PDB file of C-alpha atoms in Angstrom:
ATOM      1  CA  MET E   1      67.481 122.044  50.974  1.00 65.00           C
ATOM      2  CA  LEU E   2      70.198 124.332  52.313  1.00 73.00           C
ATOM      3  CA  ALA E   3      68.083 127.377  51.454  1.00 76.00           C
ATOM      4  CA  GLN E   4      65.126 126.035  53.426  1.00 76.00           C
ATOM      5  CA  VAL E   5      67.283 125.302  56.475  1.00 83.00           C
ATOM      6  CA  PHE E   6      68.693 128.816  56.206  1.00 84.00           C
ATOM      7  CA  THR E   7      65.160 130.232  55.976  1.00 84.00           C
ATOM      8  CA  VAL E   8      64.021 128.365  59.083  1.00 85.00           C
ATOM      9  CA  ILE E   9      67.006 129.671  61.059  1.00 87.00           C
ATOM     10  CA  LEU E  10      66.375 133.252  59.952  1.00 86.00           C
ATOM     11  CA  VAL E  11      62.643 133.004  60.675  1.00 85.00           C
ATOM     12  CA  VAL E  12      63.335 131.790  64.215  1.00 87.00           C
ATOM     13  CA  ASP E  13      65.900 134.567  64.640  1.00 86.00           C
ATOM     14  CA  ALA E  14      63.510 137.225  63.267  1.00 84.00           C
ATOM     15  CA  ILE E  15      60.727 136.111  65.610  1.00 84.00           C
ATOM     16  CA  TYR E  16      63.071 135.990  68.601  1.00 83.00           C
ATOM     17  CA  GLN E  17      64.520 139.421  67.802  1.00 78.00           C
ATOM     18  CA  ARG E  18      61.146 140.726  66.561  1.00 79.00           C
ATOM     19  CA  ASN E  19      62.935 142.099  63.543  1.00 79.00           C
ATOM     20  CA  THR E  20      60.465 143.491  60.999  1.00 81.00           C
ATOM     21  CA  ILE E  21      63.183 144.333  58.459  1.00 83.00           C
ATOM     22  CA  GLN E  22      64.424 140.746  58.469  1.00 85.00           C
ATOM     23  CA  LEU E  23      60.858 139.538  57.893  1.00 85.00           C
ATOM     24  CA  ILE E  24      60.584 141.735  54.811  1.00 85.00           C
ATOM     25  CA  ALA E  25      63.951 140.443  53.580  1.00 86.00           C
ATOM     26  CA  LEU E  26      62.808 136.859  54.145  1.00 87.00           C
ATOM     27  CA  VAL E  27      59.739 137.489  51.992  1.00 87.00           C
ATOM     28  CA  ALA E  28      62.031 138.668  49.195  1.00 86.00           C
ATOM     29  CA  PHE E  29      64.283 135.655  49.815  1.00 86.00           C
ATOM     30  CA  GLU E  30      61.355 133.236  49.530  1.00 85.00           C
ATOM     31  CA  LEU E  31      60.249 134.875  46.285  1.00 86.00           C
ATOM     32  CA  GLY E  32      63.812 134.560  45.009  1.00 81.00           C
ATOM     33  CA  MET E  33      64.003 130.881  45.934  1.00 81.00           C
ATOM     34  CA  SER E  34      60.713 130.240  44.123  1.00 82.00           C
ATOM     35  CA  ALA E  35      62.190 131.911  41.048  1.00 81.00           C
ATOM     36  CA  TYR E  36      65.393 129.910  41.527  1.00 77.00           C
ATOM     37  CA  SER E  37      63.445 126.627  41.494  1.00 79.00           C
ATOM     38  CA  ILE E  38      62.046 127.635  38.098  1.00 81.00           C
ATOM     39  CA  ILE E  39      65.558 128.537  36.896  1.00 75.00           C
ATOM     40  CA  GLN E  40      66.785 125.154  38.103  1.00 74.00           C
ATOM     41  CA  PHE E  41      64.108 123.365  36.093  1.00 75.00           C
ATOM     42  CA  HIS E  42      64.909 125.439  33.002  1.00 72.00           C
ATOM     43  CA  GLN E  43      68.655 124.811  33.406  1.00 67.00           C
ATOM     44  CA  SER E  44      68.087 121.067  33.654  1.00 65.00           C
ATOM     45  CA  SER E  45      65.815 120.993  30.617  1.00 66.00           C
ATOM     46  CA  THR E  46      68.322 122.875  28.434  1.00 63.00           C
ATOM     47  CA  LEU E  47      70.897 120.119  28.938  1.00 56.00           C
ATOM     48  CA  ILE E  48      69.100 117.973  26.382  1.00 55.00           C
ATOM     49  CA  ASN E  49      69.508 120.585  23.652  1.00 54.00           C
ATOM     50  CA  GLY E  50      72.485 120.297  21.360  1.00 49.00           C
ATOM     51  CA  ASP E  51      74.605 117.541  19.817  1.00 49.00           C
ATOM     52  CA  ASP E  52      77.155 117.474  22.635  1.00 47.00           C
ATOM     53  CA  VAL E  53      74.847 115.592  24.956  1.00 45.00           C
ATOM     54  CA  ILE E  54      75.471 112.164  23.477  1.00 47.00           C
ATOM     55  CA  GLU E  55      79.228 112.707  23.125  1.00 52.00           C
ATOM     56  CA  ALA E  56      79.968 113.992  26.647  1.00 52.00           C
ATOM     57  CA  PRO E  57      79.544 111.313  29.339  1.00 57.00           C
ATOM     58  CA  ILE E  58      78.925 113.802  32.134  1.00 55.00           C
ATOM     59  CA  LEU E  59      76.198 115.522  30.129  1.00 55.00           C
ATOM     60  CA  GLN E  60      74.624 112.166  29.320  1.00 61.00           C
ATOM     61  CA  TYR E  61      74.573 111.368  33.023  1.00 60.00           C
ATOM     62  CA  LEU E  62      72.922 114.728  33.795  1.00 58.00           C
ATOM     63  CA  VAL E  63      70.306 114.166  31.075  1.00 60.00           C
ATOM     64  CA  ASN E  64      69.402 110.755  32.498  1.00 65.00           C
ATOM     65  CA  ALA E  65      69.173 112.249  35.984  1.00 63.00           C
ATOM     66  CA  TYR E  66      66.940 115.013  34.642  1.00 60.00           C
ATOM     67  CA  HIS E  67      64.469 112.556  33.118  1.00 63.00           C
ATOM     68  CA  LEU E  68      64.315 110.595  36.370  1.00 67.00           C
ATOM     69  CA  SER E  69      63.798 113.661  38.569  1.00 70.00           C
ATOM     70  CA  LYS E  70      61.631 115.822  36.303  1.00 73.00           C
ATOM     71  CA  TRP E  71      58.463 115.086  38.290  1.00 76.00           C
ATOM     72  CA  ALA E  72      60.248 115.980  41.549  1.00 77.00           C
ATOM     73  CA  GLU E  73      61.395 119.348  40.209  1.00 76.00           C
ATOM     74  CA  ILE E  74      57.877 120.237  39.022  1.00 82.00           C
ATOM     75  CA  THR E  75      56.514 119.245  42.436  1.00 84.00           C
ATOM     76  CA  GLN E  76      59.198 121.365  44.101  1.00 79.00           C
ATOM     77  CA  ILE E  77      58.157 124.423  42.065  1.00 83.00           C
ATOM     78  CA  CYS E  78      54.510 123.999  43.094  1.00 87.00           C
ATOM     79  CA  VAL E  79      55.386 123.496  46.765  1.00 85.00           C
ATOM     80  CA  MET E  80      57.716 126.514  46.768  1.00 83.00           C
ATOM     81  CA  ILE E  81      55.097 128.820  45.236  1.00 86.00           C
ATOM     82  CA  PHE E  82      52.364 127.603  47.616  1.00 89.00           C
ATOM     83  CA  SER E  83      54.579 127.901  50.700  1.00 85.00           C
ATOM     84  CA  THR E  84      55.756 131.362  49.633  1.00 86.00           C
ATOM     85  CA  ILE E  85      52.152 132.601  49.479  1.00 89.00           C
ATOM     86  CA  ILE E  86      51.505 131.302  53.003  1.00 89.00           C
ATOM     87  CA  PHE E  87      54.789 132.774  54.239  1.00 86.00           C
ATOM     88  CA  VAL E  88      53.936 136.232  52.863  1.00 87.00           C
ATOM     89  CA  PHE E  89      50.602 136.181  54.707  1.00 88.00           C
ATOM     90  CA  LEU E  90      52.143 135.094  58.024  1.00 85.00           C
ATOM     91  CA  ALA E  91      54.992 137.597  57.679  1.00 85.00           C
ATOM     92  CA  TYR E  92      52.467 140.401  57.230  1.00 84.00           C
ATOM     93  CA  LYS E  93      50.686 139.397  60.442  1.00 82.00           C
ATOM     94  CA  LEU E  94      53.976 139.293  62.351  1.00 81.00           C
ATOM     95  CA  TYR E  95      54.982 142.656  60.889  1.00 79.00           C
ATOM     96  CA  LEU E  96      51.932 144.238  62.479  1.00 77.00           C
ATOM     97  CA  GLU E  97      52.827 142.714  65.854  1.00 76.00           C
ATOM     98  CA  PHE E  98      56.513 143.694  65.982  1.00 74.00           C
ATOM     99  CA  GLY E  99      56.170 147.456  65.550  1.00 65.00           C
ATOM    100  CA  TRP E 100      55.329 148.095  69.205  1.00 65.00           C
ATOM    101  CA  HIS E 101      58.369 146.125  70.382  1.00 65.00           C
ATOM    102  CA  ILE E 102      60.773 148.475  68.572  1.00 63.00           C
ATOM    103  CA  TYR E 103      59.113 151.480  70.172  1.00 61.00           C
ATOM    104  CA  LYS E 104      59.495 149.945  73.648  1.00 64.00           C
ATOM    105  CA  LYS E 105      63.105 149.000  73.036  1.00 62.00           C
ATOM    106  CA  ILE E 106      64.361 152.246  71.516  1.00 59.00           C
ATOM    107  CA  GLY E 107      61.799 154.775  72.658  1.00 59.00           C
ATOM    108  CA  ALA E 108      60.449 157.882  70.933  1.00 60.00           C
ATOM    109  CA  ASP E 109      63.823 159.281  69.830  1.00 66.00           C
ATOM    110  CA  LEU E 110      63.493 159.354  66.037  1.00 75.00           C
ATOM    111  CA  ALA E 111      67.243 159.703  65.432  1.00 80.00           C
ATOM    112  CA  MET E 112      67.968 156.669  67.619  1.00 79.00           C
ATOM    113  CA  ARG E 113      65.251 154.673  65.863  1.00 79.00           C
ATOM    114  CA  ASP E 114      66.833 155.495  62.516  1.00 83.00           C
ATOM    115  CA  ARG E 115      70.200 154.309  63.812  1.00 86.00           C
ATOM    116  CA  TYR E 116      68.632 151.122  65.088  1.00 84.00           C
ATOM    117  CA  LYS E 117      66.964 150.592  61.712  1.00 85.00           C
ATOM    118  CA  MET E 118      70.309 150.863  59.943  1.00 89.00           C
ATOM    119  CA  TYR E 119      71.774 148.425  62.460  1.00 90.00           C
ATOM    120  CA  GLN E 120      69.015 145.906  61.728  1.00 87.00           C
ATOM    121  CA  ILE E 121      69.396 146.298  57.972  1.00 90.00           C
ATOM    122  CA  PHE E 122      73.144 145.737  58.131  1.00 93.00           C
ATOM    123  CA  MET E 123      72.807 142.674  60.375  1.00 90.00           C
ATOM    124  CA  MET E 124      70.234 141.266  57.979  1.00 89.00           C
ATOM    125  CA  LEU E 125      72.527 141.906  55.001  1.00 92.00           C
ATOM    126  CA  LEU E 126      75.376 140.075  56.732  1.00 92.00           C
ATOM    127  CA  LYS E 127      73.192 136.991  57.147  1.00 90.00           C
ATOM    128  CA  PHE E 128      72.242 136.972  53.477  1.00 90.00           C
ATOM    129  CA  ASP E 129      75.839 137.706  52.500  1.00 91.00           C
ATOM    130  CA  PHE E 130      76.871 134.575  54.367  1.00 91.00           C
ATOM    131  CA  PHE E 131      74.327 132.397  52.563  1.00 89.00           C
ATOM    132  CA  PHE E 132      74.963 133.637  49.028  1.00 90.00           C
ATOM    133  CA  PHE E 133      78.752 133.863  49.390  1.00 90.00           C
ATOM    134  CA  LEU E 134      78.780 130.322  50.754  1.00 88.00           C
ATOM    135  CA  GLY E 135      76.353 129.177  48.044  1.00 87.00           C
ATOM    136  CA  PHE E 136      78.606 130.401  45.247  1.00 88.00           C
ATOM    137  CA  SER E 137      81.728 128.946  46.891  1.00 88.00           C
ATOM    138  CA  ILE E 138      80.168 125.489  47.301  1.00 86.00           C
ATOM    139  CA  GLN E 139      78.859 125.383  43.727  1.00 85.00           C
ATOM    140  CA  TYR E 140      82.179 126.447  42.266  1.00 85.00           C
ATOM    141  CA  LEU E 141      84.101 123.971  44.432  1.00 84.00           C
ATOM    142  CA  ALA E 142      81.749 121.196  43.296  1.00 81.00           C
ATOM    143  CA  LEU E 143      82.354 122.210  39.681  1.00 81.00           C
ATOM    144  CA  LEU E 144      86.121 122.119  40.187  1.00 79.00           C
ATOM    145  CA  ILE E 145      86.204 118.752  41.947  1.00 78.00           C
ATOM    146  CA  VAL E 146      83.403 116.844  40.205  1.00 74.00           C
ATOM    147  CA  ALA E 147      83.479 118.161  36.641  1.00 73.00           C
ATOM    148  CA  TRP E 148      86.968 119.511  35.957  1.00 76.00           C
ATOM    149  CA  TRP E 149      89.229 117.362  38.128  1.00 73.00           C
ATOM    150  CA  PRO E 150      88.670 114.043  36.225  1.00 72.00           C
ATOM    151  CA  ASP E 151      89.341 115.758  32.884  1.00 71.00           C
ATOM    152  CA  ALA E 152      92.445 117.431  34.315  1.00 72.00           C
ATOM    153  CA  ILE E 153      93.834 114.073  35.456  1.00 75.00           C
ATOM    154  CA  SER E 154      93.343 112.553  32.017  1.00 72.00           C
ATOM    155  CA  ASP E 155      94.938 115.580  30.304  1.00 70.00           C
ATOM    156  CA  GLY E 156      97.762 116.005  32.811  1.00 70.00           C
ATOM    157  CA  ARG E 157      96.564 119.424  34.014  1.00 72.00           C
ATOM    158  CA  GLU E 158      96.257 118.652  37.717  1.00 71.00           C
ATOM    159  CA  SER E 159      98.507 121.577  38.687  1.00 76.00           C
ATOM    160  CA  GLU E 160      96.219 124.079  36.949  1.00 76.00           C
ATOM    161  CA  ILE E 161      93.134 122.814  38.775  1.00 77.00           C
ATOM    162  CA  VAL E 162      94.972 122.738  42.113  1.00 78.00           C
ATOM    163  CA  LYS E 163      96.113 126.320  41.554  1.00 79.00           C
ATOM    164  CA  GLU E 164      92.579 127.404  40.668  1.00 80.00           C
ATOM    165  CA  LEU E 165      91.227 125.543  43.690  1.00 81.00           C
ATOM    166  CA  ILE E 166      93.647 127.283  46.062  1.00 83.00           C
ATOM    167  CA  GLU E 167      92.884 130.677  44.535  1.00 82.00           C
ATOM    168  CA  HIS E 168      89.156 130.127  44.957  1.00 82.00           C
ATOM    169  CA  ILE E 169      89.473 128.948  48.565  1.00 82.00           C
ATOM    170  CA  VAL E 170      91.600 131.968  49.493  1.00 82.00           C
ATOM    171  CA  LEU E 171      89.768 134.644  47.495  1.00 80.00           C
ATOM    172  CA  SER E 172      86.239 133.376  48.076  1.00 81.00           C
ATOM    173  CA  CYS E 173      86.001 131.255  51.212  1.00 84.00           C
ATOM    174  CA  VAL E 174      88.683 132.758  53.487  1.00 87.00           C
ATOM    175  CA  VAL E 175      88.117 136.370  52.436  1.00 89.00           C
ATOM    176  CA  SER E 176      84.327 136.046  52.742  1.00 89.00           C
ATOM    177  CA  ILE E 177      84.437 134.504  56.215  1.00 91.00           C
ATOM    178  CA  THR E 178      87.009 137.060  57.435  1.00 92.00           C
ATOM    179  CA  MET E 179      84.946 139.892  55.979  1.00 93.00           C
ATOM    180  CA  LEU E 180      81.673 138.816  57.596  1.00 93.00           C
ATOM    181  CA  VAL E 181      83.176 137.999  60.997  1.00 94.00           C
ATOM    182  CA  SER E 182      84.984 141.340  61.032  1.00 95.00           C
ATOM    183  CA  ALA E 183      81.791 143.215  60.150  1.00 94.00           C
ATOM    184  CA  TYR E 184      79.709 141.403  62.771  1.00 93.00           C
ATOM    185  CA  TRP E 185      82.255 141.939  65.522  1.00 93.00           C
ATOM    186  CA  GLY E 186      82.835 145.561  64.541  1.00 92.00           C
ATOM    187  CA  LEU E 187      79.114 146.331  64.490  1.00 91.00           C
ATOM    188  CA  ARG E 188      78.323 144.646  67.797  1.00 88.00           C
ATOM    189  CA  ARG E 189      81.295 146.234  69.601  1.00 87.00           C
ATOM    190  CA  GLU E 190      81.462 149.462  67.546  1.00 87.00           C
ATOM    191  CA  LYS E 191      85.039 148.792  66.457  1.00 90.00           C
ATOM    192  CA  LYS E 192      85.914 151.056  63.551  1.00 92.00           C
ATOM    193  CA  VAL E 193      89.012 149.089  62.525  1.00 94.00           C
ATOM    194  CA  HIS E 194      86.915 145.964  61.927  1.00 94.00           C
ATOM    195  CA  MET E 195      84.475 147.938  59.788  1.00 94.00           C
ATOM    196  CA  TYR E 196      87.351 149.340  57.704  1.00 95.00           C
ATOM    197  CA  ILE E 197      88.571 145.773  57.155  1.00 95.00           C
ATOM    198  CA  PHE E 198      85.074 144.817  56.025  1.00 95.00           C
ATOM    199  CA  LEU E 199      84.916 147.698  53.537  1.00 95.00           C
ATOM    200  CA  LEU E 200      88.337 146.830  52.112  1.00 95.00           C
ATOM    201  CA  LEU E 201      87.484 143.143  51.718  1.00 93.00           C
ATOM    202  CA  CYS E 202      84.163 144.060  50.111  1.00 93.00           C
ATOM    203  CA  VAL E 203      86.055 145.823  47.333  1.00 93.00           C
ATOM    204  CA  ALA E 204      88.362 142.802  46.925  1.00 91.00           C
ATOM    205  CA  SER E 205      85.378 140.409  46.800  1.00 91.00           C
ATOM    206  CA  MET E 206      83.613 142.574  44.236  1.00 93.00           C
ATOM    207  CA  ALA E 207      86.709 142.488  42.009  1.00 92.00           C
ATOM    208  CA  TYR E 208      86.865 138.691  42.311  1.00 90.00           C
ATOM    209  CA  TYR E 209      83.173 138.237  41.480  1.00 91.00           C
ATOM    210  CA  ILE E 210      83.473 140.504  38.439  1.00 93.00           C
ATOM    211  CA  PHE E 211      86.481 138.461  37.320  1.00 90.00           C
ATOM    212  CA  MET E 212      84.481 135.223  37.678  1.00 89.00           C
ATOM    213  CA  LEU E 213      81.528 136.684  35.794  1.00 91.00           C
ATOM    214  CA  VAL E 214      83.803 137.696  32.929  1.00 91.00           C
ATOM    215  CA  GLN E 215      85.291 134.187  32.860  1.00 88.00           C
ATOM    216  CA  ILE E 216      81.844 132.612  32.596  1.00 88.00           C
ATOM    217  CA  SER E 217      80.783 134.954  29.797  1.00 88.00           C
ATOM    218  CA  GLN E 218      84.012 134.440  27.823  1.00 88.00           C
ATOM    219  CA  ASP E 219      84.067 130.634  28.084  1.00 82.00           C
ATOM    220  CA  PRO E 220      80.451 129.440  28.566  1.00 79.00           C
ATOM    221  CA  SER E 221      81.188 125.931  27.239  1.00 77.00           C
ATOM    222  CA  ARG E 222      83.403 125.301  30.273  1.00 78.00           C
ATOM    223  CA  PHE E 223      80.458 125.963  32.594  1.00 78.00           C
ATOM    224  CA  ILE E 224      77.825 123.779  30.885  1.00 70.00           C
ATOM    225  CA  GLY E 225      75.203 122.731  33.403  1.00 68.00           C
ATOM    226  CA  SER E 226      76.127 125.388  35.944  1.00 77.00           C
ATOM    227  CA  LYS E 227      76.363 128.655  33.999  1.00 81.00           C
ATOM    228  CA  ILE E 228      72.947 130.007  35.030  1.00 81.00           C
ATOM    229  CA  PHE E 229      73.366 128.942  38.666  1.00 81.00           C
ATOM    230  CA  LEU E 230      76.784 130.552  39.025  1.00 87.00           C
ATOM    231  CA  THR E 231      75.711 133.703  37.193  1.00 88.00           C
ATOM    232  CA  PHE E 232      72.652 133.998  39.421  1.00 86.00           C
ATOM    233  CA  PHE E 233      74.680 133.710  42.620  1.00 89.00           C
ATOM    234  CA  LEU E 234      77.411 136.033  41.356  1.00 90.00           C
ATOM    235  CA  CYS E 235      74.873 138.722  40.461  1.00 92.00           C
ATOM    236  CA  VAL E 236      73.168 138.401  43.857  1.00 91.00           C
ATOM    237  CA  ASP E 237      76.560 138.525  45.601  1.00 92.00           C
ATOM    238  CA  MET E 238      77.490 141.732  43.805  1.00 94.00           C
ATOM    239  CA  VAL E 239      74.117 143.320  44.571  1.00 94.00           C
ATOM    240  CA  LEU E 240      74.514 142.414  48.247  1.00 93.00           C
ATOM    241  CA  ILE E 241      77.998 143.945  48.338  1.00 95.00           C
ATOM    242  CA  LEU E 242      76.725 147.129  46.686  1.00 95.00           C
ATOM    243  CA  ALA E 243      73.953 147.270  49.283  1.00 93.00           C
ATOM    244  CA  SER E 244      76.229 146.426  52.221  1.00 94.00           C
ATOM    245  CA  LEU E 245      78.878 149.070  51.483  1.00 94.00           C
ATOM    246  CA  PRO E 246      76.742 152.225  51.970  1.00 94.00           C
ATOM    247  CA  ILE E 247      74.860 150.712  54.924  1.00 94.00           C
ATOM    248  CA  ALA E 248      78.196 149.826  56.543  1.00 94.00           C
ATOM    249  CA  VAL E 249      79.371 153.430  56.113  1.00 94.00           C
ATOM    250  CA  ILE E 250      76.145 154.719  57.701  1.00 94.00           C
ATOM    251  CA  CYS E 251      76.520 152.322  60.634  1.00 93.00           C
ATOM    252  CA  LEU E 252      80.153 153.378  60.985  1.00 92.00           C
ATOM    253  CA  ARG E 253      79.097 157.006  61.260  1.00 91.00           C
ATOM    254  CA  ASN E 254      76.555 156.046  63.941  1.00 90.00           C
ATOM    255  CA  PHE E 255      79.234 154.653  66.237  1.00 90.00           C
ATOM    256  CA  ASN E 256      79.659 156.280  69.676  1.00 86.00           C
ATOM    257  CA  LEU E 257      76.200 157.879  69.548  1.00 81.00           C
ATOM    258  CA  GLY E 258      74.585 155.691  72.192  1.00 77.00           C
ATOM    259  CA  LEU E 259      73.027 152.959  70.050  1.00 76.00           C
ATOM    260  CA  ILE E 260      75.139 150.170  71.538  1.00 78.00           C
ATOM    261  CA  ASN E 261      73.656 150.935  74.971  1.00 77.00           C
ATOM    262  CA  HIS E 262      70.114 150.382  73.715  1.00 68.00           C
ATOM    263  CA  ILE E 263      71.010 147.206  71.830  1.00 70.00           C
ATOM    264  CA  SER E 264      72.497 145.531  74.898  1.00 66.00           C
ATOM    265  CA  HIS E 265      70.338 147.258  77.505  1.00 57.00           C
ATOM    266  CA  ALA E 266      67.549 144.690  77.577  1.00 44.00           C
ATOM    267  CA  THR E 267      69.909 141.768  78.130  1.00 45.00           C
ATOM    268  CA  ALA E 268      72.024 143.678  80.626  1.00 48.00           C
ATOM    269  CA  SER E 269      68.981 144.822  82.555  1.00 45.00           C
ATOM    270  CA  ALA E 270      67.560 141.311  82.755  1.00 37.00           C
ATOM    271  CA  THR E 271      70.914 139.940  83.953  1.00 44.00           C
ATOM    272  CA  SER E 272      71.331 142.748  86.455  1.00 48.00           C
ATOM    273  CA  ALA E 273      67.818 142.283  87.784  1.00 41.00           C
ATOM    274  CA  HIS E 274      68.393 138.582  88.278  1.00 41.00           C
ATOM    275  CA  SER E 275      71.763 138.992  89.992  1.00 46.00           C
ATOM    276  CA  MET E 276      70.681 141.840  92.298  1.00 42.00           C
ATOM    277  CA  THR E 277      67.281 140.578  93.398  1.00 41.00           C
ATOM    278  CA  HIS E 278      68.550 140.036  96.923  1.00 43.00           C
ATOM    279  CA  LEU E 279      69.545 143.714  97.101  1.00 41.00           C
ATOM    280  CA  GLY E 280      65.953 144.761  96.459  1.00 45.00           C
ATOM    281  CA  ILE E 281      66.646 146.822  93.325  1.00 42.00           C
ATOM    282  CA  GLU E 282      65.023 144.609  90.704  1.00 40.00           C
ATOM    283  CA  LYS E 283      62.166 147.043  90.402  1.00 40.00           C
ATOM    284  CA  ILE E 284      64.499 149.973  89.724  1.00 41.00           C
ATOM    285  CA  SER E 285      66.360 148.045  87.018  1.00 40.00           C
ATOM    286  CA  SER E 286      63.105 147.004  85.362  1.00 40.00           C
ATOM    287  CA  SER E 287      61.722 150.544  85.386  1.00 40.00           C
ATOM    288  CA  ARG E 288      64.798 151.837  83.525  1.00 41.00           C
ATOM    289  CA  ARG E 289      64.813 149.139  80.849  1.00 38.00           C
ATOM    290  CA  TRP E 290      63.399 151.191  78.020  1.00 38.00           C
ATOM    291  CA  SER E 291      64.788 154.602  78.999  1.00 36.00           C
ATOM    292  CA  ILE E 292      66.822 156.651  76.523  1.00 37.00           C
ATOM    293  CA  GLU E 293      70.096 157.894  77.898  1.00 34.00           C
TER     294      GLU E 293
END
């Protein structure tokens, strides 16, 4: 459900911005979500394998829920695959329409168009970073509170879970939000310090995700029912960080080369034209909208 809401928001944003790169990324995202629905069905079905199902109350509850919702998960897989096919077709049609907009906005300067392309790619990566970082954080928090907290109370290990909860909130939630906000603000305003903060926090996040992946592989029994989900999100998170780091460096090198003027020129020109209509220079402002300085 959260993934579909996220997709709708990004589709609206891509159409409004006429961002062809984001459309291509959304096609890949839809294909990934279709694959994820299949993984979800497989993960649920594997809960009934093994002798621990009858002994563990939480696993017994999950097995009963699986039998009751099996038809819904199969229906979800079919709907996701069908909607993805339609989405790919519509995205292709929009891709053909948006090419001319980029030319009008940036002009014929090939170097500036390359800089603008890197800007679009990095902005798109930040949006997907936000979704997948948040997705992992929510799933792990749910695992801590729903699955591990009751057992910790019965065993007298509340302090360990509280410590792990605080570590996760700081290392995952706070660091991720700070990293993404810093990158967005640094890119929009061409602030190098903010981009350096983003690069540093990317390295810290990568170390944390590797640590979590090692924990899951070393103690898989502790993550029964969520191992595949968490591993999937961790792997995607690490791939996104590996993709974001070099693109961030490229964008950092493109600072102070005039790109920021073209990004904000359309909005500034429209505002200027509206505010100076009574001075009779709306036509001049409009004629300079797509010029390259």
